[in-house]
Short mmCIF file of C-alpha atoms in Angstrom, two decimals:
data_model
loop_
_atom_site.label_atom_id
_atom_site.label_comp_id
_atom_site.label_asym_id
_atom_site.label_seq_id
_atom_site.Cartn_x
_atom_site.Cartn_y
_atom_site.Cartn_z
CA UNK A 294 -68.95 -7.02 112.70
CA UNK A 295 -67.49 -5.05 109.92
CA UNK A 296 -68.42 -3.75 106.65
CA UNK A 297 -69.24 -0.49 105.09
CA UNK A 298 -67.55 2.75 106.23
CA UNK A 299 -67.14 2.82 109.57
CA UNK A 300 -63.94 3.07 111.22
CA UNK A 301 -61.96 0.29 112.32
CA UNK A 302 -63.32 -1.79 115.29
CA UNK A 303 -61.55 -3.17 118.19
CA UNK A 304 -61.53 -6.50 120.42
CA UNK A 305 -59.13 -7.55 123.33
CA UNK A 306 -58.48 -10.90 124.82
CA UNK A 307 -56.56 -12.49 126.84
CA UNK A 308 -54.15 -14.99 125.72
CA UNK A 309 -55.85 -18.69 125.12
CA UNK A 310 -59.24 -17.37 124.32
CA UNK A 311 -61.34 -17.98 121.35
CA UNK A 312 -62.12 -15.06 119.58
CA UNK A 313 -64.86 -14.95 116.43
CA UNK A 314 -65.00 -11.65 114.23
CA UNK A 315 -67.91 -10.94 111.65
CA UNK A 316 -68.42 -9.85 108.26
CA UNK A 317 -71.47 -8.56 106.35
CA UNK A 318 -72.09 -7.77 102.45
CA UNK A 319 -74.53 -6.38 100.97
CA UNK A 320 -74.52 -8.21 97.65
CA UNK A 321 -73.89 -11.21 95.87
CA UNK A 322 -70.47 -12.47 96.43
CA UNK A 323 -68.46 -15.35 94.81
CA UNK A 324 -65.83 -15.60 97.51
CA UNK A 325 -64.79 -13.68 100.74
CA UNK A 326 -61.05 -13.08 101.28
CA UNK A 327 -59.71 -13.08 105.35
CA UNK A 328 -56.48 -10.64 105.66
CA UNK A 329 -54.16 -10.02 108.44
CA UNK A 330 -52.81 -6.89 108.44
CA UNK A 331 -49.31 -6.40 110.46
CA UNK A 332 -48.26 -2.56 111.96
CA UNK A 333 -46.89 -0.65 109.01
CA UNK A 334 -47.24 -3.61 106.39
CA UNK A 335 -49.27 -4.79 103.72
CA UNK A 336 -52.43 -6.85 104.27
CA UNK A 337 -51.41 -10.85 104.14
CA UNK A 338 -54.22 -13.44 102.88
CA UNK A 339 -55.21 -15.79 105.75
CA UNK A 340 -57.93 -17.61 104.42
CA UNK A 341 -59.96 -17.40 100.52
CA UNK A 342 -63.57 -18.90 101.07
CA UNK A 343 -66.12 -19.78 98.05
CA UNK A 344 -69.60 -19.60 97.92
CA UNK A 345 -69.34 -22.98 97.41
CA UNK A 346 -67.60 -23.60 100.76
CA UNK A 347 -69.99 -23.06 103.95
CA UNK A 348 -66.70 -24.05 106.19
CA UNK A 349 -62.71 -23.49 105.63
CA UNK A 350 -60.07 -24.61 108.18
CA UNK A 351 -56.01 -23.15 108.17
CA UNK A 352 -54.36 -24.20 111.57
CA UNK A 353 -56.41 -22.77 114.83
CA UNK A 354 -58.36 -20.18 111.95
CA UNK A 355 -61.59 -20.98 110.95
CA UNK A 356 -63.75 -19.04 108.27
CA UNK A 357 -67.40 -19.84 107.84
CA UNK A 358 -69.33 -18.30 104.91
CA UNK A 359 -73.61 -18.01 104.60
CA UNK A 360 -74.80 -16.74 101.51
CA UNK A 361 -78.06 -16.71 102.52
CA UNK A 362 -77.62 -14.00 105.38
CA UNK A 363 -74.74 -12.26 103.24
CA UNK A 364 -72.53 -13.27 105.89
CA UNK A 365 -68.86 -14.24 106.72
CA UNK A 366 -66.65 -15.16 110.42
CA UNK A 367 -62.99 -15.39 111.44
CA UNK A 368 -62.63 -17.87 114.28
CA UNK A 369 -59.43 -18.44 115.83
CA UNK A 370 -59.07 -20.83 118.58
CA UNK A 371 -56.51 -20.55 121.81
CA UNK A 372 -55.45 -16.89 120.16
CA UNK A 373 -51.96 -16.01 120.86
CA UNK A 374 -50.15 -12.83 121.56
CA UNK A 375 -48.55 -13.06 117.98
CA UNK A 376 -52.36 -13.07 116.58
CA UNK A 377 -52.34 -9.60 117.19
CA UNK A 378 -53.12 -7.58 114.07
CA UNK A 379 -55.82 -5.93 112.01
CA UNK A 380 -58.25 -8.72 110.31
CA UNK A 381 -60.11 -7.36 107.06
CA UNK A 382 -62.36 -9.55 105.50
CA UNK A 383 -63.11 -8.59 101.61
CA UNK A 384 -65.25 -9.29 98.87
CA UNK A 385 -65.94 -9.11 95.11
CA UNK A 386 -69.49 -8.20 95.75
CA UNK A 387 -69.35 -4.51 94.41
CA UNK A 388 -68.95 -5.84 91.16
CA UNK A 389 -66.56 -6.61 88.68
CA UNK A 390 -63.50 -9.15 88.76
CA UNK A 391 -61.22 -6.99 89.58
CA UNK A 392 -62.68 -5.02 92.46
CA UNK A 393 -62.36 -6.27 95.53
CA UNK A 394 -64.00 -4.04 98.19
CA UNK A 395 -62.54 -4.09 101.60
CA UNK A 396 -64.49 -4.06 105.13
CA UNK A 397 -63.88 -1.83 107.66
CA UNK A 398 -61.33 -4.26 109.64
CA UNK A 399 -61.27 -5.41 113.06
CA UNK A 400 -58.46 -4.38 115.48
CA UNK A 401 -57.22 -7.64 117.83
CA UNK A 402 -55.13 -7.90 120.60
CA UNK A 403 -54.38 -10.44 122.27
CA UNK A 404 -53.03 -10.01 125.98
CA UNK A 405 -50.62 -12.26 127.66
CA UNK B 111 -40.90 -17.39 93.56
CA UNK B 112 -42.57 -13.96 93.39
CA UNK B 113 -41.53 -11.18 94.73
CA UNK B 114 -43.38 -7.85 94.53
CA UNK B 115 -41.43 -4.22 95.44
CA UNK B 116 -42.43 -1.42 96.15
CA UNK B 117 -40.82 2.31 96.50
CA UNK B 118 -40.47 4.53 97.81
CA UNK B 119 -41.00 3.13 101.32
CA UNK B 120 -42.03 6.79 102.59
CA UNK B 121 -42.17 10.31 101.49
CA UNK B 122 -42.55 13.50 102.93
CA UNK B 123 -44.01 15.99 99.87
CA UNK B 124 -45.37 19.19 99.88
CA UNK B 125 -48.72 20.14 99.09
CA UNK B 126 -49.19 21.06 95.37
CA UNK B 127 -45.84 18.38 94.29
CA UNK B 128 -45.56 15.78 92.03
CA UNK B 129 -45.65 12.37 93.18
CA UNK B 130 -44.49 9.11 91.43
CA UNK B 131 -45.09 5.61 93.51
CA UNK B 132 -43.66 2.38 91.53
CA UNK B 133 -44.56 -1.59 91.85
CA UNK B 134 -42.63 -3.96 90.56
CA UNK B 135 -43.81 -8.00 90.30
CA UNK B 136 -41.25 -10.64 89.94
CA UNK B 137 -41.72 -13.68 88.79
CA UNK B 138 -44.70 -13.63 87.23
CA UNK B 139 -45.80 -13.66 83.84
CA UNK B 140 -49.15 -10.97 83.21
CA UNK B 141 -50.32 -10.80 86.50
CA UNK B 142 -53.57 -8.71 87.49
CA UNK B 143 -52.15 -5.82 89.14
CA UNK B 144 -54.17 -2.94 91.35
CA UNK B 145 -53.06 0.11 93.88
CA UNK B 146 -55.14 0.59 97.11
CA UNK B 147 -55.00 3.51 99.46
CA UNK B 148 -55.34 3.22 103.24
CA UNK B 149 -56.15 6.26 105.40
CA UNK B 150 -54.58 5.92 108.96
CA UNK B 151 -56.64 3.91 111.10
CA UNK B 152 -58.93 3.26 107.76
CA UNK B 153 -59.81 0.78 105.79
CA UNK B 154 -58.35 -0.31 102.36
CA UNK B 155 -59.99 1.62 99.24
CA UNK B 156 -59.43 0.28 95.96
CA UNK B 157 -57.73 3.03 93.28
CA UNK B 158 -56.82 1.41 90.33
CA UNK B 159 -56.92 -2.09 88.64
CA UNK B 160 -54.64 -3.27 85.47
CA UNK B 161 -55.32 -6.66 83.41
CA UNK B 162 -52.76 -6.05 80.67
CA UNK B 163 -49.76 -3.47 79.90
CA UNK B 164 -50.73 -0.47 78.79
CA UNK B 165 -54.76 -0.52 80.41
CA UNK B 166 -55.78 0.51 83.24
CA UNK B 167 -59.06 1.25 85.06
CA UNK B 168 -60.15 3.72 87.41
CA UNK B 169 -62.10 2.74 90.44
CA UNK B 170 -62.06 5.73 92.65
CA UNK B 171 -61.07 9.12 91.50
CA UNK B 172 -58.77 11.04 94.16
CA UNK B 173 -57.13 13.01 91.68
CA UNK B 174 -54.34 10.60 90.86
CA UNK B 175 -53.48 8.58 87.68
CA UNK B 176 -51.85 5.08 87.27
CA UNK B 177 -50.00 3.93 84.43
CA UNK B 178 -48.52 0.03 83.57
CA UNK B 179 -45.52 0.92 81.14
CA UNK B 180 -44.44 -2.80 81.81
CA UNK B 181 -46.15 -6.18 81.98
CA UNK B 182 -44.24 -5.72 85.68
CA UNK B 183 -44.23 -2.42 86.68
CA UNK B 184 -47.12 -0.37 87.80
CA UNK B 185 -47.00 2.97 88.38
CA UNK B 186 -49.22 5.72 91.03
CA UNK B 187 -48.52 9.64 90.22
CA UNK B 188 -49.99 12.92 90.29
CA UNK B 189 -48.51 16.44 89.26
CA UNK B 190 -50.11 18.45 92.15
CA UNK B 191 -50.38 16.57 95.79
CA UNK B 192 -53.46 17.02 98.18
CA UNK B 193 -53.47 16.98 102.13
CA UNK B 194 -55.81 13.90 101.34
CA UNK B 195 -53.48 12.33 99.51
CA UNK B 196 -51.56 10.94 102.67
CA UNK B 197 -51.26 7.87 103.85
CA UNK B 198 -50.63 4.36 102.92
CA UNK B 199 -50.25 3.04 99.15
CA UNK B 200 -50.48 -0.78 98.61
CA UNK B 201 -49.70 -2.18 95.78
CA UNK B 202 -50.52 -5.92 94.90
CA UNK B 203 -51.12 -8.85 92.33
CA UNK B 204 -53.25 -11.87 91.66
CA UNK B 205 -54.03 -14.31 89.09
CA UNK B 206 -57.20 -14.19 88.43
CA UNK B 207 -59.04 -11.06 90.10
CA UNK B 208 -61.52 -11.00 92.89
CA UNK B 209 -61.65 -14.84 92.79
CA UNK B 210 -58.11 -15.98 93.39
CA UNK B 211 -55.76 -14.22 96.49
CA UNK B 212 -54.07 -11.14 96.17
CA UNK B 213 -50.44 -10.57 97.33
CA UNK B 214 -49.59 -7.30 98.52
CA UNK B 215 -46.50 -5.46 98.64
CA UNK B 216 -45.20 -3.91 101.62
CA UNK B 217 -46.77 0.04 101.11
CA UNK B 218 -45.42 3.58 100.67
CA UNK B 219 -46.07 5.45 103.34
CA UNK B 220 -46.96 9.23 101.82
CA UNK B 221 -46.93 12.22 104.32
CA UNK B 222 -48.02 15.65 102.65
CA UNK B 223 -47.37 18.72 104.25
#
């Protein structure tokens, strides 16, 4: 899982796999943000869950959210080689509507 | 639709230069704007935030300033570059802060030497 300071983290699969990648926070958080980050681009929303929302669907991604245990997961079923990227997850939970603090990101590739 | 530039796409600068990064949003009126910095490998760290032209807040100090001359241009400088200072510089929008998505632009990539 990812959160805090710590260098990136990396997973591999094979192609057709599920694949689930956690997030923690360590505060109060309205919403958690899911980001895909391409090789030498900027970081592209994926999915924007509320605290509201336990469960958010897009396509074969899947984002579950549980305030309780200040937790957050990416799922994405049958992963394909194009799902390769860098996943961040984010949150506003350092404070402030305009800060939105970024987790350490999880590296995926996904091998044909 | 809304477009959002940035440039330079990369720079090579030497250590103890000025530096000048630029953002430009496009069709949108008053958008939140905000410049990250990613180390190589790293994470993305929040630098600067901007709700309104002319304002801006500081997040994390690294020895660089922002400025928003324009309700669509934000700007990332310093007058003496850092070995530190390299890597990637992201600029993006959103409507309504933390709570609504933020669109990114496509970085600077900043090498100092």
């Amino acid at each position: 899982s990812q959160w805090g300071e710590e260098n990136l983290q990396a997973l591999s699969i094979q192609e057709g796999e599920d694949v689930t990648m956690n997030c923690s926070y360590k505060t109060y958080t309205t919403v958690v943000h899911w980001y895909r980050q391409d090789s030498g681009r900027g970081p592209a929303l994926i999915i924007l869950i509320r605290s509201n929302e336990r469960e958010k669907r897009s396509g074969r991604l899947r984002a579950t959210l549980d305030t309780s245990s200040q937790s957050s997961s990416l799922s994405i079923t049958a992963a394909q080689c194009e799902d390769t990227a860098v996943y961040f997850c984010a949150t506003d939970a350092s404070g402030g509507n305009n800060k939105l603090t970024f987790g350490q990101g999880t590296v995926l590739s996904v091998i044909p | 639709a809304q477009t959002i530039h940035q440039w330079p796409v990369a720079e090579i600068k030497a250590v103890g230069s000025p530096l000048s990064l630029g953002c430009t949003i496009k069709g949108k009126s008053s958008p939140n704007l905000y410049w990250y910095w990613q180390a190589t490998g790293g994470t993305l760290q929040q630098l600067f935030y901007s709700i309104t032209v002319g304002q801006v807040e500081s997040v994390v100090q690294l020895n660089l300033s922002a400025s928003r001359p324009k309700d669509d241009q934000f700007i990332l400088s310093t007058e003496k570059l850092l070995l530190s200072h390299s890597g990637f510089y992201l600029c993006a929008w959103s409507l309504y802060g933390a709570g609504s998505d933020y669109t990114f632009g496509s970085g600077t990539r900043l090498l100092v030497i």
